[in-house]
Coordinates of C-alpha atoms in Angstrom, one line a residue:
M1405 CA -0.4 -0.1 0.4
D1406 CA 1.1 3.0 -1.3
P1407 CA 2.9 5.0 2.3
R1408 CA 0.9 8.5 1.8
L1409 CA -2.3 6.0 2.0
A1410 CA -1.6 4.8 4.5
R1411 CA -1.0 7.9 6.8
T1412 CA -4.1 9.4 5.3
F1413 CA -6.0 6.3 6.8
R1414 CA -4.7 6.1 9.8
E1415 CA -4.7 9.4 10.5
A1416 CA -8.0 9.4 9.4
A1417 CA -8.8 6.8 12.4
I1418 CA -7.7 9.1 14.9
T1419 CA -9.1 11.7 13.8
S1420 CA -13.1 9.3 13.7
A1421 CA -12.3 8.5 17.3
V1422 CA -12.8 12.1 17.9
S1423 CA -15.8 13.3 15.9
G1424 CA -17.4 9.9 15.5
R1425 CA -18.3 10.1 12.2
P1426 CA -15.8 8.8 8.8
D1427 CA -13.3 11.7 7.5
P1428 CA -14.9 12.8 4.6
G1429 CA -10.8 12.7 2.8
A1430 CA -10.0 8.7 3.8
L1431 CA -13.5 7.4 2.1
A1432 CA -12.5 9.5 -0.9
A1433 CA -8.7 8.1 -0.7
L1434 CA -10.3 5.1 -0.9
R1435 CA -12.8 4.5 -3.7
A1436 CA -9.6 6.0 -5.8
S1437 CA -7.4 3.5 -4.7
G1438 CA -8.8 0.1 -6.5
L1439 CA -8.5 -2.1 -3.2
L1440 CA -13.0 -1.3 -3.5
A1441 CA -12.4 -3.7 -6.0
T1442 CA -10.9 -6.4 -4.9
A1443 CA -14.0 -8.9 -4.8
V1444 CA -15.0 -8.0 -8.2
P1445 CA -14.9 -10.7 -10.9
R1446 CA -12.3 -9.2 -13.3
E1447 CA -14.9 -9.9 -16.3
Y1448 CA -16.5 -7.1 -14.8
G1449 CA -13.3 -4.4 -14.4
G1450 CA -12.0 -5.6 -10.3
A1451 CA -9.2 -7.9 -9.6
G1452 CA -11.2 -11.4 -9.2
G1453 CA -10.2 -11.5 -6.0
D1454 CA -10.9 -14.4 -3.7
A1455 CA -11.9 -14.8 -0.1
S1456 CA -8.2 -14.6 0.4
D1457 CA -7.2 -11.8 -1.2
V1458 CA -10.1 -10.1 0.7
N1459 CA -9.2 -11.3 3.9
R1460 CA -5.9 -9.7 3.7
V1461 CA -6.7 -6.4 2.6
V1462 CA -9.4 -6.1 5.3
E1463 CA -6.8 -6.4 8.2
R1464 CA -4.3 -4.4 6.1
L1465 CA -6.6 -2.0 6.0
A1466 CA -8.2 -2.9 10.0
G1467 CA -4.2 -2.7 10.9
L1468 CA -4.6 1.4 9.5
N1469 CA -8.2 2.1 10.5
A1470 CA -10.5 -0.5 11.8
S1471 CA -13.6 1.5 10.5
L1472 CA -12.7 2.1 7.4
A1473 CA -11.9 -2.4 6.7
I1474 CA -14.8 -2.9 8.5
M1475 CA -17.2 -0.4 6.0
A1476 CA -14.4 -2.3 2.9
F1477 CA -15.3 -5.5 3.9
Q1478 CA -19.0 -4.8 3.4
H1479 CA -18.2 -3.8 0.5
F1480 CA -16.9 -7.0 -0.5
A1481 CA -19.8 -9.2 0.6
V1482 CA -22.4 -7.1 -1.5
S1483 CA -20.6 -7.3 -4.6
S1484 CA -19.5 -11.2 -3.7
R1485 CA -23.6 -11.6 -3.5
I1486 CA -23.7 -10.0 -6.3
A1487 CA -21.4 -12.2 -8.2
E1488 CA -22.9 -15.3 -6.9
W1489 CA -26.5 -13.9 -7.6
G1490 CA -27.7 -10.9 -9.4
T1491 CA -28.9 -11.2 -12.7
E1492 CA -27.3 -10.4 -16.1
E1493 CA -28.6 -7.0 -16.0
Q1494 CA -27.3 -6.7 -11.8
K1495 CA -24.0 -7.5 -12.2
G1496 CA -23.7 -5.3 -16.0
K1497 CA -24.8 -2.4 -13.5
L1498 CA -23.8 -2.8 -10.2
L1499 CA -20.1 -4.3 -10.5
P1500 CA -17.8 -2.1 -12.5
A1501 CA -19.8 0.5 -10.5
L1502 CA -18.4 -1.1 -7.5
A1503 CA -14.8 -2.2 -8.5
D1504 CA -14.1 1.0 -9.7
G1505 CA -15.6 2.6 -6.4
S1506 CA -18.2 5.1 -8.3
C1507 CA -20.5 3.2 -5.9
L1508 CA -20.2 1.8 -2.3
A1509 CA -22.1 -0.6 -0.6
A1510 CA -23.8 -1.4 1.9
S1511 CA -25.8 -4.1 3.9
A1512 CA -29.4 -2.7 6.3
W1513 CA -29.7 -6.6 7.3
S1514 CA -30.2 -6.1 11.2
E1515 CA -33.3 -4.4 13.1
Q1516 CA -34.1 -4.6 16.4
G1517 CA -35.8 -7.5 17.7
A1518 CA -34.6 -9.5 15.4
G1519 CA -32.1 -11.5 17.1
A1520 CA -29.1 -11.9 16.6
A1521 CA -30.1 -14.7 13.5
K1522 CA -32.1 -12.5 12.1
R1523 CA -34.7 -15.0 12.3
N1524 CA -37.8 -12.6 13.7
V1525 CA -37.3 -9.7 11.0
S1526 CA -39.7 -7.6 10.9
S1527 CA -39.3 -5.3 7.5
T1528 CA -41.5 -6.4 5.1
A1529 CA -41.9 -5.6 1.2
V1530 CA -45.7 -6.3 -0.3
R1531 CA -45.5 -6.7 -4.1
G1532 CA -47.6 -3.8 -5.9
A1533 CA -50.3 -4.9 -8.4
D1534 CA -47.4 -3.5 -11.4
G1535 CA -45.5 -5.1 -10.3
T1536 CA -43.8 -2.8 -8.6
W1537 CA -42.7 -3.5 -4.0
V1538 CA -42.8 -1.5 -1.4
L1539 CA -40.5 -1.4 1.5
D1540 CA -41.6 -0.8 5.1
G1541 CA -38.9 -0.9 8.3
A1542 CA -36.2 -0.1 9.8
K1543 CA -32.7 -1.5 9.9
S1544 CA -29.9 -0.8 12.8
F1545 CA -26.1 -1.1 12.7
T1546 CA -26.8 -0.6 9.6
T1547 CA -22.4 0.5 8.6
T1548 CA -21.7 2.5 6.3
A1549 CA -25.5 4.7 7.0
S1550 CA -25.4 7.8 4.6
V1551 CA -21.9 7.5 2.4
A1552 CA -22.8 4.1 0.9
D1553 CA -24.8 4.9 -2.5
L1554 CA -26.2 0.5 -2.4
Y1555 CA -28.0 -1.4 0.1
L1556 CA -28.5 -4.9 0.3
V1557 CA -31.7 -4.9 2.5
L1558 CA -33.0 -7.9 3.9
V1559 CA -36.8 -8.1 4.3
R1560 CA -39.7 -10.2 4.9
T1561 CA -42.2 -10.6 1.4
G1562 CA -43.6 -14.4 3.4
P1563 CA -44.6 -16.5 6.4
P1564 CA -41.8 -17.3 8.5
Q1565 CA -41.2 -20.9 8.4
D1566 CA -38.8 -21.1 11.5
D1567 CA -36.0 -24.4 10.3
P1568 CA -33.5 -24.2 13.3
G1569 CA -31.5 -26.1 11.3
S1570 CA -30.4 -23.4 9.0
G1571 CA -28.6 -21.0 11.4
Y1572 CA -29.0 -17.7 10.0
G1573 CA -32.5 -16.0 8.7
T1574 CA -35.3 -18.5 7.7
S1575 CA -37.6 -18.9 4.7
G1576 CA -40.2 -15.4 3.7
Q1577 CA -37.2 -13.8 3.5
T1578 CA -35.8 -11.7 0.5
F1579 CA -33.1 -9.1 -0.9
F1580 CA -33.0 -6.2 -2.3
L1581 CA -31.0 -4.1 -3.8
V1582 CA -31.9 -0.7 -2.4
D1583 CA -30.2 2.7 -4.1
A1584 CA -29.7 5.4 -1.6
C1585 CA -31.3 8.1 -3.7
N1586 CA -34.2 6.2 -3.3
P1587 CA -36.7 9.0 -1.6
G1588 CA -38.3 6.5 0.6
L1589 CA -34.5 5.8 2.3
V1590 CA -33.5 7.2 5.0
P1591 CA -30.3 6.7 6.6
D1592 CA -29.7 8.1 10.6
L1593 CA -26.1 8.2 12.8
S1594 CA -27.2 9.1 15.8
L1595 CA -25.6 6.1 16.9
D1596 CA -23.0 7.1 19.2
L1597 CA -21.0 4.2 19.4
V1598 CA -17.7 3.5 21.5
G1599 CA -15.4 1.5 18.7
M1600 CA -15.2 1.2 15.2
R1601 CA -16.7 4.9 15.3
G1602 CA -15.6 6.3 11.9
S1603 CA -18.2 3.2 10.3
A1604 CA -20.8 5.3 9.7
T1605 CA -22.9 2.9 11.5
G1606 CA -26.5 3.6 12.4
F1607 CA -29.8 3.3 11.6
V1608 CA -31.9 3.0 7.6
T1609 CA -35.4 3.6 7.9
M1610 CA -37.9 2.8 4.6
R1611 CA -40.8 4.4 4.1
E1612 CA -42.9 3.6 1.5
C1613 CA -39.9 3.2 -0.4
V1614 CA -40.8 1.1 -4.4
V1615 CA -38.6 -0.3 -5.2
G1616 CA -38.6 -2.9 -8.9
D1617 CA -38.3 -6.6 -8.8
T1618 CA -35.6 -6.0 -11.2
D1619 CA -34.0 -4.9 -8.0
R1620 CA -34.5 -8.3 -5.9
L1621 CA -31.5 -10.1 -5.2
G1622 CA -31.3 -14.0 -6.2
P1623 CA -35.3 -16.0 -5.5
E1624 CA -38.3 -14.1 -3.1
G1625 CA -38.2 -16.3 -0.3
H1626 CA -35.0 -17.6 0.0
A1627 CA -32.5 -15.6 1.4
A1628 CA -31.6 -17.7 3.9
R1629 CA -29.8 -19.3 1.4
I1630 CA -27.4 -16.9 -0.2
I1631 CA -27.0 -15.7 4.1
A1632 CA -25.3 -19.7 4.4
G1633 CA -23.1 -19.1 1.5
V1634 CA -21.7 -16.4 2.9
R1635 CA -20.1 -18.4 6.1
E1636 CA -19.4 -20.9 2.8
S1637 CA -17.1 -18.8 1.4
G1638 CA -14.4 -18.0 3.6
A1639 CA -14.6 -14.3 4.4
T1640 CA -14.0 -13.3 7.8
L1641 CA -14.2 -11.1 10.3
G1642 CA -12.0 -12.6 11.5
A1643 CA -9.2 -10.3 9.4
V1644 CA -10.3 -7.3 10.8
A1645 CA -9.5 -9.0 14.5
V1646 CA -5.8 -9.4 13.3
G1647 CA -4.9 -6.1 12.1
V1648 CA -6.2 -5.0 15.3
A1649 CA -3.9 -7.5 16.7
Q1650 CA -1.4 -6.6 14.8
A1651 CA -1.9 -2.6 15.4
A1652 CA -2.1 -3.3 19.1
F1653 CA 1.1 -5.3 19.5
E1654 CA 3.0 -3.4 17.1
L1655 CA 2.6 -0.4 19.2
L1656 CA 3.0 -2.3 22.8
V1657 CA 6.4 -3.3 21.0
A1658 CA 7.4 0.7 19.6
H1659 CA 6.8 1.6 23.5
Q1660 CA 9.0 -0.7 24.7
R1661 CA 11.7 -0.8 22.1
K1662 CA 11.4 3.6 23.5
R1663 CA 11.1 2.6 26.8
G1664 CA 13.9 0.6 27.1
G1665 CA 12.3 -2.6 27.7
L1666 CA 13.2 -5.1 25.1
A1667 CA 16.1 -5.2 27.0
S1668 CA 14.4 -7.2 30.1
P1669 CA 13.8 -11.5 29.6
V1670 CA 10.8 -10.6 32.1
V1671 CA 9.1 -8.4 29.6
R1672 CA 10.3 -10.2 26.2
D1673 CA 8.7 -13.3 27.8
R1674 CA 5.7 -11.3 28.2
L1675 CA 5.5 -10.4 24.8
V1676 CA 6.2 -13.9 23.0
P1677 CA 2.6 -15.2 24.0
L1678 CA 1.4 -12.3 22.6
A1679 CA 3.3 -12.2 19.4
T1680 CA 2.1 -16.0 19.4
R1681 CA -1.3 -14.8 19.7
V1682 CA -1.7 -13.6 17.0
E1683 CA 0.3 -15.2 14.1
S1684 CA -2.3 -17.7 15.6
A1685 CA -5.8 -16.0 14.9
R1686 CA -3.5 -14.9 11.2
A1687 CA -3.2 -18.9 10.5
M1688 CA -7.0 -18.4 11.4
V1689 CA -8.7 -16.8 8.9
E1690 CA -6.0 -17.7 6.2
R1691 CA -7.0 -21.0 6.9
A1692 CA -10.8 -20.3 6.1
G1693 CA -10.0 -17.9 3.3
A1694 CA -8.4 -21.1 1.4
R1695 CA -11.4 -22.9 2.0
S1696 CA -8.1 -26.0 3.2
S1697 CA -10.7 -27.2 5.6
S1698 CA -13.1 -30.8 5.6
D1699 CA -16.1 -27.4 6.1
P1700 CA -15.2 -24.1 5.9
G1701 CA -18.5 -22.5 6.9
M1702 CA -17.0 -24.1 10.3
T1703 CA -13.8 -22.8 10.2
T1704 CA -14.5 -19.5 9.0
L1705 CA -16.0 -19.0 12.4
H1706 CA -14.3 -20.9 14.1
S1707 CA -11.7 -18.3 12.6
K1708 CA -13.8 -14.8 13.9
L1709 CA -14.3 -16.1 17.1
H1710 CA -10.3 -17.2 17.4
A1711 CA -9.5 -13.6 16.2
S1712 CA -11.5 -12.2 18.0
E1713 CA -11.3 -13.7 21.6
A1714 CA -7.0 -13.2 20.8
A1715 CA -7.5 -9.7 19.4
E1716 CA -9.7 -8.1 22.8
T1717 CA -6.1 -10.7 24.6
V1718 CA -3.9 -9.0 23.4
C1719 CA -5.3 -5.2 23.5
L1720 CA -6.1 -5.7 28.0
E1721 CA -2.4 -7.1 27.9
A1722 CA -1.0 -4.4 25.7
A1723 CA -2.8 -1.7 28.6
R1724 CA -1.7 -4.0 31.9
M1725 CA 1.9 -3.6 29.8
L1726 CA 2.0 0.1 29.3
G1727 CA 0.8 0.6 32.4
S1728 CA -0.8 4.8 33.1
A1729 CA 1.1 5.6 29.4
G1730 CA -2.2 3.9 28.2
Y1731 CA -4.9 5.1 30.9
T1732 CA -4.8 8.4 28.7
V1733 CA -8.1 9.7 26.6
A1734 CA -5.3 10.1 23.3
S1735 CA -3.7 6.9 23.9
E1736 CA -3.8 4.9 20.7
L1737 CA -4.9 1.3 22.5
N1738 CA -7.9 3.0 23.6
R1739 CA -9.2 2.8 20.2
L1740 CA -7.9 -0.3 19.5
L1741 CA -8.7 -2.1 22.5
A1742 CA -13.0 -0.9 21.6
D1743 CA -12.2 -1.8 17.7
A1744 CA -11.5 -5.2 18.5
R1745 CA -14.6 -5.1 20.8
A1746 CA -17.1 -4.4 18.2
V1747 CA -15.9 -7.2 16.2
A1748 CA -17.5 -9.8 18.6
L1749 CA -20.5 -7.9 18.2
M1750 CA -20.7 -8.4 15.0
G1751 CA -22.8 -10.4 13.2
P1752 CA -22.7 -13.4 13.0
T1753 CA -21.6 -12.5 17.4
N1754 CA -19.8 -14.1 18.5
D1755 CA -22.4 -16.1 20.9
L1756 CA -23.6 -17.0 17.3
C1757 CA -21.3 -18.2 16.8
R1758 CA -20.9 -20.2 19.7
E1759 CA -24.3 -22.3 19.1
L1760 CA -24.0 -22.6 15.2
V1761 CA -20.3 -24.2 15.8
A1762 CA -21.8 -26.2 19.5
S1763 CA -25.3 -27.2 16.8
T1764 CA -22.6 -29.3 14.8
W1765 CA -23.4 -31.7 17.4
P1766 CA -25.3 -34.4 18.3
N1767 CA -27.3 -34.6 21.5

């Protein structure tokens, strides 16, 4: 990555930690960087990257600016879903724009009361006599809200039929691609998060939001099939956690070097296990991206769990070793710790990951 670009991203992380808002300059730089093309097939102007490429880009971004990393991760997820499930018209229209950065994508799945598994979604889409759909409802914790150009929205289009084995989502749910210019879609950045403060995470309200059937992504009522494929892809939020953990470890080493602590065997003995945690988390993320295990979807879950927990552990131990030097509002470590905690709460949350893993073991 160009050093000037890396500096822009790092400085924006500091600014956003104070303002609680995304940095316009950093967003513009991300759009122009070419990085957003990672998950778009080459035939549509993209880089043709796979899950391993996505994880590497996300990890690198997270080490500089975790908020931008999670925004990019969501963009890659939407790009991949369109490449997999989109019609030829949708792919021809949207993928080139997603690749060149003129279109930034967001996922609007979560909502209050829906639960971590998204089985009780209350937002609805009703088909009109003319074939259009009217979306109504509200989404919460939508990353890139207000700055995205395109939203992948999960709504209910039919009666739910609970399927405990589905893990995430349920029948009767459908995805729609909604343009940010749609007057029926209103973003709201009133959420004031502790971590990921530059990720533009907020609410999205849909009031008589009219879309065409050509905006539907995938089969009607079968969003759960699309969601299941996300986990199988090998792209993992664990990559965000690895980037954060690496940044925290490097900060700690730099501090110890400046203070002469690296000459102490005690300090070195405390650093080694942290370095090992970072490397083990990275190895798990790389295994998920390579899809080399017998059950890639399960490995993706393990990678998210292990990496996010490793990141929190590394940040907390770094705080202990920094002592009073890290106990200031201006300390970068506090931002990294808050960002690491945020990864554990992102979907699928760590609690849901544990449930999904445990569900594979028969009673």
